[in-house]
XYZ file of C-alpha atoms in Angstrom:
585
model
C 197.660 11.165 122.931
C 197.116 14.422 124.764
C 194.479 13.773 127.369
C 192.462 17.203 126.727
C 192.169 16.800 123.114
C 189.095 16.113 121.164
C 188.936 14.283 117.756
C 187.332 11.943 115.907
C 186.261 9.844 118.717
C 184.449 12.692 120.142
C 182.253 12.994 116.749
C 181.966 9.009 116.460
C 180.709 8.571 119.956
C 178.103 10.983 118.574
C 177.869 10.931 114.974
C 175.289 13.810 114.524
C 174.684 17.884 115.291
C 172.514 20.474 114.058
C 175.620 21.740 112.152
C 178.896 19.906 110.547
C 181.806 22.330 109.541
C 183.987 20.935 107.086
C 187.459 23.016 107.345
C 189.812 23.874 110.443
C 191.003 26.693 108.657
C 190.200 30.944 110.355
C 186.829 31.060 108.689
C 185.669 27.493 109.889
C 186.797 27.841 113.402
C 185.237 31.299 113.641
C 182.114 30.056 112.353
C 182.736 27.203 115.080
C 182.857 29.879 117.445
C 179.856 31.367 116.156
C 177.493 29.036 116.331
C 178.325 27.720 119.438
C 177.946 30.953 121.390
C 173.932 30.756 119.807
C 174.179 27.589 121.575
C 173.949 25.539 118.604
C 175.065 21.925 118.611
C 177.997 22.486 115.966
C 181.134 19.531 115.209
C 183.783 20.677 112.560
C 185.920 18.340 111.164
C 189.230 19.050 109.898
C 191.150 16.530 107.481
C 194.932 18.097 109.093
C 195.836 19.886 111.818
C 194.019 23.068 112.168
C 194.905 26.440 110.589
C 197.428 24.678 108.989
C 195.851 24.532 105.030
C 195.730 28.373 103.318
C 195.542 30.560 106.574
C 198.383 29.239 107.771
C 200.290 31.088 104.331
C 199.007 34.602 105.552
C 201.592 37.927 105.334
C 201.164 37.706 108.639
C 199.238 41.232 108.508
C 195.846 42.343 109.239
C 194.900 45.090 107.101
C 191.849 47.085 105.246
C 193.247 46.063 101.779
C 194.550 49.659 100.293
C 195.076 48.407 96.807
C 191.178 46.750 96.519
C 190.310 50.432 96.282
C 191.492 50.566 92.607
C 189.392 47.495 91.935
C 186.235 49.677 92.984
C 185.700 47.258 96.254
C 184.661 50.002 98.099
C 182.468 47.582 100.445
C 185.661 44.845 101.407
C 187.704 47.730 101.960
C 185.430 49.705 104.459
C 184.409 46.171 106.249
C 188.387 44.891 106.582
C 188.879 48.249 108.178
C 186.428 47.786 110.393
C 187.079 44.782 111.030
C 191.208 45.449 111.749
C 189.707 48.278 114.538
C 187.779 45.860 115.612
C 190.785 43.309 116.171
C 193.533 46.109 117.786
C 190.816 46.272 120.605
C 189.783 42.163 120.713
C 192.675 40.425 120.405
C 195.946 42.930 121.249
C 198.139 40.457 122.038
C 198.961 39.257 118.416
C 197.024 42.433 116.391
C 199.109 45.342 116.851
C 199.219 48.642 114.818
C 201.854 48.610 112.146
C 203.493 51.341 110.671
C 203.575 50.950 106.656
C 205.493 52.930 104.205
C 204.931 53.303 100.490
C 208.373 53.993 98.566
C 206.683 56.002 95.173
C 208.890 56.723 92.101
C 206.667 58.706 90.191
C 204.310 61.916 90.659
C 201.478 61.269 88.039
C 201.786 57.872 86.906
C 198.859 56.272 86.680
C 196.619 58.459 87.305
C 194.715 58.245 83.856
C 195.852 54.246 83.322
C 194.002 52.919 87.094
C 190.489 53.937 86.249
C 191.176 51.799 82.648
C 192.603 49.413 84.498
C 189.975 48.803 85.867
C 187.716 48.545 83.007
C 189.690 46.525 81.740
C 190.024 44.626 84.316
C 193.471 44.552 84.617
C 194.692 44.509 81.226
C 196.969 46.371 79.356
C 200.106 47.737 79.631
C 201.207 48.298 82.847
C 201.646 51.786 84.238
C 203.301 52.621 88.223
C 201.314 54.242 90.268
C 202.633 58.119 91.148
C 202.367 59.572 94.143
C 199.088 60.947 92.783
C 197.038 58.049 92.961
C 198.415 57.036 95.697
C 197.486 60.148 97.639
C 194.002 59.829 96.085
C 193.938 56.424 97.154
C 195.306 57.481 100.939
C 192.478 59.754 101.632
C 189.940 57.250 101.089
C 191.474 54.632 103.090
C 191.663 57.361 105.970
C 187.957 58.188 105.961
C 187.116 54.580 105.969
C 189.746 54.322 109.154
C 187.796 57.644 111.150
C 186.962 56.022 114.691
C 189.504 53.046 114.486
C 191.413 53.147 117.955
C 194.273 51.760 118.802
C 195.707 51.020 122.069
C 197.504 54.518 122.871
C 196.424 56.392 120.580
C 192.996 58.378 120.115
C 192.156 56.923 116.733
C 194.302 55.309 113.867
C 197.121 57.951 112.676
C 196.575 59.713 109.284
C 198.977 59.053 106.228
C 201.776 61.538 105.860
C 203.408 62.251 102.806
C 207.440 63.082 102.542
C 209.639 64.007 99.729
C 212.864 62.406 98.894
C 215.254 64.495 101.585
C 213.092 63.600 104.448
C 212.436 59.960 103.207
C 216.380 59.190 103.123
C 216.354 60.660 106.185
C 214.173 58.128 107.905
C 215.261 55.085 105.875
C 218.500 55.853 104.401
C 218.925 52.534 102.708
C 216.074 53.258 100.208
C 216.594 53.269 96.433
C 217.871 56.996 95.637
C 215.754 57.407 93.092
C 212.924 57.505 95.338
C 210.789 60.749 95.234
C 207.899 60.474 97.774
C 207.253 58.297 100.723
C 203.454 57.766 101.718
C 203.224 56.223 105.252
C 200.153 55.090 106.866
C 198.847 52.467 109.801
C 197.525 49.527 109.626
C 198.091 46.467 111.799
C 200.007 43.341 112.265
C 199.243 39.510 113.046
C 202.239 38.200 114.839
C 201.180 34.207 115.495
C 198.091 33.457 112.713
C 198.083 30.247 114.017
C 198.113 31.108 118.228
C 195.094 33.393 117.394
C 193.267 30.996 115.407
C 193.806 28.229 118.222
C 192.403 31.083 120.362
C 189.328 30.953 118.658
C 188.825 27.402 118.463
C 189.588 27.626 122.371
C 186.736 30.209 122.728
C 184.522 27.913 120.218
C 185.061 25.130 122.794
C 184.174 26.760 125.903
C 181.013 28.383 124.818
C 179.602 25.455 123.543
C 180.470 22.831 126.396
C 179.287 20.017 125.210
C 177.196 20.867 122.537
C 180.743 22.404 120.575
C 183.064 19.022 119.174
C 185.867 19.580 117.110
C 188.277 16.944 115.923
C 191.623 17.651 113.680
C 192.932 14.561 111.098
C 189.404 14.243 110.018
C 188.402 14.415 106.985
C 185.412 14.267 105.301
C 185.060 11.743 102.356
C 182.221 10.985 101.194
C 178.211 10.867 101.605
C 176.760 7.702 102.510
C 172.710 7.629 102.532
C 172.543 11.847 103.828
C 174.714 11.662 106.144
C 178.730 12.793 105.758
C 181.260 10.442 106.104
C 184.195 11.241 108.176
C 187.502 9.301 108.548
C 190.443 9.275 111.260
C 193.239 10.258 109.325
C 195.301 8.712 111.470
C 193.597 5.038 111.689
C 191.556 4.738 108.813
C 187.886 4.320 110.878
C 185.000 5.910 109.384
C 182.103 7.309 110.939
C 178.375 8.182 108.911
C 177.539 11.801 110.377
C 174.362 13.445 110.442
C 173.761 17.268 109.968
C 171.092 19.519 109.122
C 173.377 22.403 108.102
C 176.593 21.167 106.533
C 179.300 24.248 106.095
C 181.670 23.994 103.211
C 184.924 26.143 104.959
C 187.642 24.173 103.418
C 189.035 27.089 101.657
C 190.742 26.750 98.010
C 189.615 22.770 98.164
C 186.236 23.679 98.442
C 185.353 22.205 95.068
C 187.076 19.253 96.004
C 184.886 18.805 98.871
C 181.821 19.844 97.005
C 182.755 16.683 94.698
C 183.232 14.674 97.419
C 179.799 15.153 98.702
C 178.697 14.413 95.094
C 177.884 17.696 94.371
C 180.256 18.999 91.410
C 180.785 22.401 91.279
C 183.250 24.903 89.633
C 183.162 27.939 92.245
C 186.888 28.329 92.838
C 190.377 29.832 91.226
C 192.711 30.386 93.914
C 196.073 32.382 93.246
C 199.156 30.717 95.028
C 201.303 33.537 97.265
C 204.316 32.256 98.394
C 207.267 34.105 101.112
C 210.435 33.551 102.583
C 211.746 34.436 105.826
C 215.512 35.693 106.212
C 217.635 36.289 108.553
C 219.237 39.189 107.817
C 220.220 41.781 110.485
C 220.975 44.406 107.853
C 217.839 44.132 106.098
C 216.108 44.247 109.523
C 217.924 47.340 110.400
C 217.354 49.049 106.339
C 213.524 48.332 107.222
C 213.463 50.962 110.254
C 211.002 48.527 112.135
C 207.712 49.424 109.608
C 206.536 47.178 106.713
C 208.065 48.295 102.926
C 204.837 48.095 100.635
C 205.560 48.628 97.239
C 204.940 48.608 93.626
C 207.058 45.845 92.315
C 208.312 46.743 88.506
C 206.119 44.245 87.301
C 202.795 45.680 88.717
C 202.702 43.598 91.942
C 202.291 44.846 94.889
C 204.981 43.124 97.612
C 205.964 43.926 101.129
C 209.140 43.661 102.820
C 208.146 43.295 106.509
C 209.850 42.900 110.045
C 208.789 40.408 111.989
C 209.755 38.626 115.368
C 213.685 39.213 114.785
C 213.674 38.321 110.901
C 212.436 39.807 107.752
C 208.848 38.292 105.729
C 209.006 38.905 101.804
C 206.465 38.234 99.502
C 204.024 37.634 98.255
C 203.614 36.287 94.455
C 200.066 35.775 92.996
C 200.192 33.298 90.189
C 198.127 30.670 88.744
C 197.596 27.931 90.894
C 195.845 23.669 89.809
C 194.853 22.115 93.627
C 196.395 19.039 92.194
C 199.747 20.247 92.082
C 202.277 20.687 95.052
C 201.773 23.711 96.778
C 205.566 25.361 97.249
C 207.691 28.251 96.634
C 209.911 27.905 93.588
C 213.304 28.989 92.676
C 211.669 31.801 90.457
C 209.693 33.150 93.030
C 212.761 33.127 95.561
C 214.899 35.183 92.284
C 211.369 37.216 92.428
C 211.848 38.268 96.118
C 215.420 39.062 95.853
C 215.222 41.140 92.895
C 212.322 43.179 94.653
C 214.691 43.487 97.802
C 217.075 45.083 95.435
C 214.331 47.513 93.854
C 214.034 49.422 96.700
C 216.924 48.822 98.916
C 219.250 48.313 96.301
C 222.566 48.521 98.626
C 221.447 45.668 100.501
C 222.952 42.723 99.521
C 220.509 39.688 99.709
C 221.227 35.513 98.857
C 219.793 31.977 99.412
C 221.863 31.854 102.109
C 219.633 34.255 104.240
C 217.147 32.175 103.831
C 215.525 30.513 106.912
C 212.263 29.558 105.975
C 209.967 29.410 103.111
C 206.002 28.619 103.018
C 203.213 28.995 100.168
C 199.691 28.626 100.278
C 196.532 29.070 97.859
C 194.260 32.100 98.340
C 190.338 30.906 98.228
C 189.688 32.965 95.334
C 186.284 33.021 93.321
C 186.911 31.598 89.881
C 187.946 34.283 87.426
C 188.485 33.192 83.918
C 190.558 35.532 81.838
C 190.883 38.415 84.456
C 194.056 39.227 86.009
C 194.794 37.260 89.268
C 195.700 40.913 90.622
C 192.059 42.049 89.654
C 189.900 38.953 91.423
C 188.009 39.691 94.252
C 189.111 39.136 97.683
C 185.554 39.652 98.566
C 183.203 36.350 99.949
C 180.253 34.864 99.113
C 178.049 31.960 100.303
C 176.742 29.215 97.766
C 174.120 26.886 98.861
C 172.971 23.214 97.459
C 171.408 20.148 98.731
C 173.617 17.459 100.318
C 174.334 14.967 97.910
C 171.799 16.055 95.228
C 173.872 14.306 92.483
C 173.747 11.366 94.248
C 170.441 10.800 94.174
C 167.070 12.821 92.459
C 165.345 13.695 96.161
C 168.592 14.025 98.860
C 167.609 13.824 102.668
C 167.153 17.728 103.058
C 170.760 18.655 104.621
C 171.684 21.685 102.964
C 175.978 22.659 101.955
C 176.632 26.175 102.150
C 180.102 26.991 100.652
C 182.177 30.217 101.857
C 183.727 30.997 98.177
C 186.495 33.513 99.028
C 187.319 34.713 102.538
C 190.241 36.263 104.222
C 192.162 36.722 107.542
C 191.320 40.197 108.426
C 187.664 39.585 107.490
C 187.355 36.578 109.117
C 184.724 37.754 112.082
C 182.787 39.218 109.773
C 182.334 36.515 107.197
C 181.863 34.201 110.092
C 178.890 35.935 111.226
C 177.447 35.945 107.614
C 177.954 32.095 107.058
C 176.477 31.417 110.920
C 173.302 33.994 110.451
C 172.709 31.821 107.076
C 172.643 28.710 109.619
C 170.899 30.369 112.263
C 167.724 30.555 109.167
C 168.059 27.302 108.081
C 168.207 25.918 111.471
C 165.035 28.634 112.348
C 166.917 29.996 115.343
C 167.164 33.362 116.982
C 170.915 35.011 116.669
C 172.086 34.780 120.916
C 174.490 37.459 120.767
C 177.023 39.344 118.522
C 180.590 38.179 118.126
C 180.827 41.768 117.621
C 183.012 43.416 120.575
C 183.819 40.073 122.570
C 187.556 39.311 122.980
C 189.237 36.939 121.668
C 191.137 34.161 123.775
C 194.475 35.962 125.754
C 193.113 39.040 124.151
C 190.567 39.048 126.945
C 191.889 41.232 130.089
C 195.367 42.322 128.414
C 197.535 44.927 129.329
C 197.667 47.753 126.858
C 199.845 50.137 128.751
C 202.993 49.456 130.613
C 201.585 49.968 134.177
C 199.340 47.620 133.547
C 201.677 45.129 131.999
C 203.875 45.337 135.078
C 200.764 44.607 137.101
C 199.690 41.662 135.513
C 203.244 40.567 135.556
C 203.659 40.712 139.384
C 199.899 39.179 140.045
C 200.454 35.951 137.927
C 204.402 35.437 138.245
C 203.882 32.301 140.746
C 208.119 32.243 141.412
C 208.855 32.296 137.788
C 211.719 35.080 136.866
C 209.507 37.900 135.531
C 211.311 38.303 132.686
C 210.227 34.826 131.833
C 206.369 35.614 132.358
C 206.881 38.839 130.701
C 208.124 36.544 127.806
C 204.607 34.112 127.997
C 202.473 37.186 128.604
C 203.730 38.492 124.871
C 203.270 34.714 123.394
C 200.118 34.102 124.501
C 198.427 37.264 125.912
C 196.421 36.204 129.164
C 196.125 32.796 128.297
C 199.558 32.736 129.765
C 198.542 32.655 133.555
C 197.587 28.614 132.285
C 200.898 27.970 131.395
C 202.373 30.087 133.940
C 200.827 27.529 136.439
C 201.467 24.698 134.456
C 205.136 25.210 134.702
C 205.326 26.314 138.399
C 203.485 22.891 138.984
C 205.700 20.837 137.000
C 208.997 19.406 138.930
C 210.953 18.991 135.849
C 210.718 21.642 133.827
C 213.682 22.882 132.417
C 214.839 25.188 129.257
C 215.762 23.177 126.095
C 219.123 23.371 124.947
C 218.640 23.947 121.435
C 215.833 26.638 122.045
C 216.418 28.061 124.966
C 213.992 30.271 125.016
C 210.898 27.085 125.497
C 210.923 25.107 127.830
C 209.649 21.396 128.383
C 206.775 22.242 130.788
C 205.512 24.687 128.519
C 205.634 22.387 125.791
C 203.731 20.089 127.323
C 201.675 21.818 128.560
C 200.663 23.198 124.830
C 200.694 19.603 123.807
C 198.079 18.546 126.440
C 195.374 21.311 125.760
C 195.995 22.152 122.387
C 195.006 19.352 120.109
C 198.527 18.490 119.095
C 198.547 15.320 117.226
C 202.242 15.359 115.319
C 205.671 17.213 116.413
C 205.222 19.519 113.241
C 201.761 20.698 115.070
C 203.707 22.486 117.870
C 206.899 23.694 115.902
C 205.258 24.878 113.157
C 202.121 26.193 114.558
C 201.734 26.236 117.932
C 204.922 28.144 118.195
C 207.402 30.600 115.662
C 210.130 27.925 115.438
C 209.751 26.727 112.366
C 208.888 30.689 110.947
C 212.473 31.885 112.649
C 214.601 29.332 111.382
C 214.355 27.230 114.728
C 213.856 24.005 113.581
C 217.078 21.383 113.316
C 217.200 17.725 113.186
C 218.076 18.459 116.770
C 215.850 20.837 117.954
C 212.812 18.823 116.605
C 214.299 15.445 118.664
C 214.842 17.636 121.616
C 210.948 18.776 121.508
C 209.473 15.844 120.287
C 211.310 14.298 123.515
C 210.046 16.921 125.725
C 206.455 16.205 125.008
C 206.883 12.238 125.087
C 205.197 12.125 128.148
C 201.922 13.625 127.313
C 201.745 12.194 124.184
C 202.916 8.446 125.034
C 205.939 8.426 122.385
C 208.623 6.092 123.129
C 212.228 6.467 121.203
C 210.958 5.230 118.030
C 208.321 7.581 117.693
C 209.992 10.463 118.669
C 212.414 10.131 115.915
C 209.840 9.170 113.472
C 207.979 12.039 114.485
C 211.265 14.509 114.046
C 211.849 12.819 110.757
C 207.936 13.864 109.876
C 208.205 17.318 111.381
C 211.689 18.126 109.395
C 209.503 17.154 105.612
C 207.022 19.427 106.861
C 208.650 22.393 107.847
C 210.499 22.422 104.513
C 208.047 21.331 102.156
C 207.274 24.282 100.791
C 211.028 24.322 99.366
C 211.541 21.835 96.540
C 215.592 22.331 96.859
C 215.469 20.779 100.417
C 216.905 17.387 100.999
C 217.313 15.514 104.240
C 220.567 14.511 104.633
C 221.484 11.158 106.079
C 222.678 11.101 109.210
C 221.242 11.127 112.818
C 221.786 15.284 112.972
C 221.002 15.619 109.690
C 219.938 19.861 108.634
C 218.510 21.385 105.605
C 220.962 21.630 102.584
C 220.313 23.883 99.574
């Protein structure tokens, strides 16, 4: 076990705080982070590894939500691009501007269908929008972005607008028929999961003591009040008391509610699902900016470069909490057609196909409307712990975060922990607002300054090498810059040359690793680039032996573990039996 880690003993050896948040998820942790820089005695408990439930199935983008415009969420729209400014400036080293184009095949389309669209909340036939709307749509978007900088530039770029000549120009691969391009800026989120750990990190050292967080933890019941909490990993239970109990478990909120006996009905999350190829042509037909489109079915999809590879997705269907959570073979037929929609001389199989992942969008409950017309907007819902259990509950009170999204996360943090803050009758401390976030702190936005920080923290390591850790874990990675210069054995793995065994254990002692498929799948892009091989996952899970006291047995157990997760999001994937077994399709 990782010496630095917290977890379950660390809430056991205490079993109470002013606060208990159930869900390790973007929203939970930032409301962890919060609450403890009010200096508020906060534990969160999460039943897996953290950020690894719905926000770790992001499109890897953070963004002001363009198409919420047409569902009047005026509101969301102006907040997530404040919130995306806010986030180029806070944490640059994984939010970086991203250059977005919108292929359009129409002029007028639409324009007279959106606004009944949205009466009708999403019914009817379908018509495409025209470069019309669009425009319409662009405009607003801008003067919600006035003010935004980003690093370089004065202020986020306005759209442009291009015909077809000049679009074929600039991305020659694109469907002929095309007859506008619309591009515009928003921003990217390289690692999800490195910036969430980021936060937890920042959670951690603002709140000393008074800030406990434990992953495998899950909350199960309530027992006379209190909440109680079991190690995933070794069955124990512990009762824990909380004033202030926050519901951040995302699409299973219900099923948490109705664990604390407190039925309630406030979710209807939409699965998205993506795949990952690698595809060198498609790479190249993107011209390095994200493809957001108009599907032919309505949806709006992205085709997006990312880290060497190309992201597609995302679906948004119907989705029961009971039912395994992957991306189908219809989806995958979904994504390829759409490839072929708008870069129809691309030529695009299974075969590409490196990686596939699907989560469930926290989604209010929405009846009969479209899934395309539910809010991505939050809300807070509160109740009294346990008050179907029992007429006159202890006083703890749930509040449940119904909806919630990457980009917004800050913001909806603050809401949930200024609801605490008046439960608990405590004075807000500070803002989060402006305060960077983990390796965002101190990094290098310009290349003189990049080449700076590169000299002052190289400690005999080939620059290009710290150049490398600078871009994987912004300023964070002087730690692991030491931690390698102080470790005798390090050396690069042969299957992924590009880690290497210091640095892996070095993640593995500070960052709450608890199972191989922790660090390949979310404490590092192997598993998202196609990395991950029967014998790449021994070769880590024997680098980080050491730290985490695995002998042989458990290292292969542990590779066998980390293989089902990495591909259980593709129900075609079968291990195959032998000692270097891969992935067959």
């Amino acid at each position: 076990m990782a010496e630095e880690r917290q977890g379950f003993e660390a809430l056991a050896v205490r079993p109470y705080a002013d606060v208990l948040i159930v869900g390790g998820g973007i929203n939970g942790l930032a409301t962890f982070r919060d609450l403890a820089m009010q200096g508020v005695d906060v534990a969160l408990a999460e039943r897996s590894d953290f950020v690894s439930g719905a926000s770790a199935a992001s499109s890897h983008m953070i963004h002001g939500g363009i198409r919420y415009l047409e569902n009047g969420e005026f509101r969301l729209v102006h907040e997530a691009v404040t919130e995306r400014n806010g986030l180029l400036r806070l944490a640059p080293h994984y939010v970086r501007a991203l250059q977005t184009t919108i292929p359009i095949f129409s002029t007028f389309s639409g324009v007279l269908s959106a606004p009944l669209r949205f009466l009708r909340h999403g019914s009817g036939t379908h018509t495409a929008r025209g470069a019309a709307l669009i425009k319409i749509g662009l405009i607003i978007y801008d003067s919600f972005s006035r003010g935004g900088a980003i690093p370089g530039a004065a202020r986020v770029p306005r759209h442009t607008f291009h015909g077809r000549r000049r679009s074929l120009q600039q991305l020659p691969h694109l469907n002929p028929e095309v007859k506008y391009t619309a591009t515009y800026w928003d921003a990217s989120l390289h690692d999800p999961e490195r910036l969430a750990i980021d936060v937890l990190r920042d959670g951690l050292a603002a709140g000393r003591d008074r800030a406990r967080a434990a992953s495998y933890t899950a909350a199960v019941r309530v027992d006379d009040g209190r909440v109680v909490l079991r190690d995933q990993r070794t069955g124990a239970e512990t009762p824990f008391a909380a004033s202030v109990v926050v519901n951040a478990s995302g699409p299973w909120t219900d099923l948490t509610n109705l664990a604390f006996g407190e039925p309630t009905a406030h979710m209807g999350g939409t699965k998205g699902s993506h795949i990952v190829l690698d595809h060198p042509e498609l790479l190249a037909a993107t011209g390095g900016r994200e493809l957001f489109f108009e599907h032919k079915d309505g949806r709006i999809v992205l085709i997006y470069p990312l880290k060497g590879r190309v992201l597609v997705g995302t679906t948004d269907l119907e989705h029961d909490m009971r039912d395994p959570i992957v991306c189908t073979e219809a989806e995958v037929d979904y994504f390829i057609d759409l490839i072929g929609h708008v870069l129809p001389d691309i030529t695009v199989d299974r075969r590409r196909i490196v990686y596939r992942f699907s989560g469930v969008r926290p989604l209010p409950g929405h009846g009969d409307l479209a899934p395309g017309f539910v809010s991505r907007d939050y809300r807070i819902e509160s109740a009294p712990l346990g008050r179907a259990l029992t007429p006159d509950p202890p006083g703890a009170i749930v509040l449940s975060l119904v909806g919630g999204k990457w980009t917004t996360f800050r913001a909806s943090a603050e809401r949930l922990a200024d609801e605490v803050l008046e439960l608990l009758a405590l004075p807000r401390r500070r803002s989060t607002k402006g305060v960077p976030i983990g390796g965002g702190r101190g990094y290098p936005t310009t290349e003189r300054a990049r080449r700076q920080w590169i000299d002052a923290h190289g400690k005999g390591l080939a620059l290009a090498r710290v150049a490398t850790l600078l871009d994987r874990y912004g300023t964070v990675a002087a730690e692991v810059v030491a931690a390698i210069a102080d470790d005798p054995d390090d050396a690069a793995l042969t299957t992924v040359p590009g880690y290497s065994t210091a640095e892996l254990r070095h993640l593995a002692r500070t960052e709450h690793v608890v199972h191989l498929d922790d660090v390949l799948m979310r404490r590092t892009s192997l598993a998202f680039i196609g990395a991950v091989t029967a014998d790449s996952a021994l070769e880590v899970a024997e680098a980080i032996a050491p730290v985490m006291g695995w002998d042989a047995t458990a290292c292969r157990s542990e590779a066998d573990r980390a293989l089902a997760k990495v591909h259980a999001a593709d129900p075609t994937w079968t291990a195959a039996p032998s000692s270097s077994r891969t992935a067959s399709r």
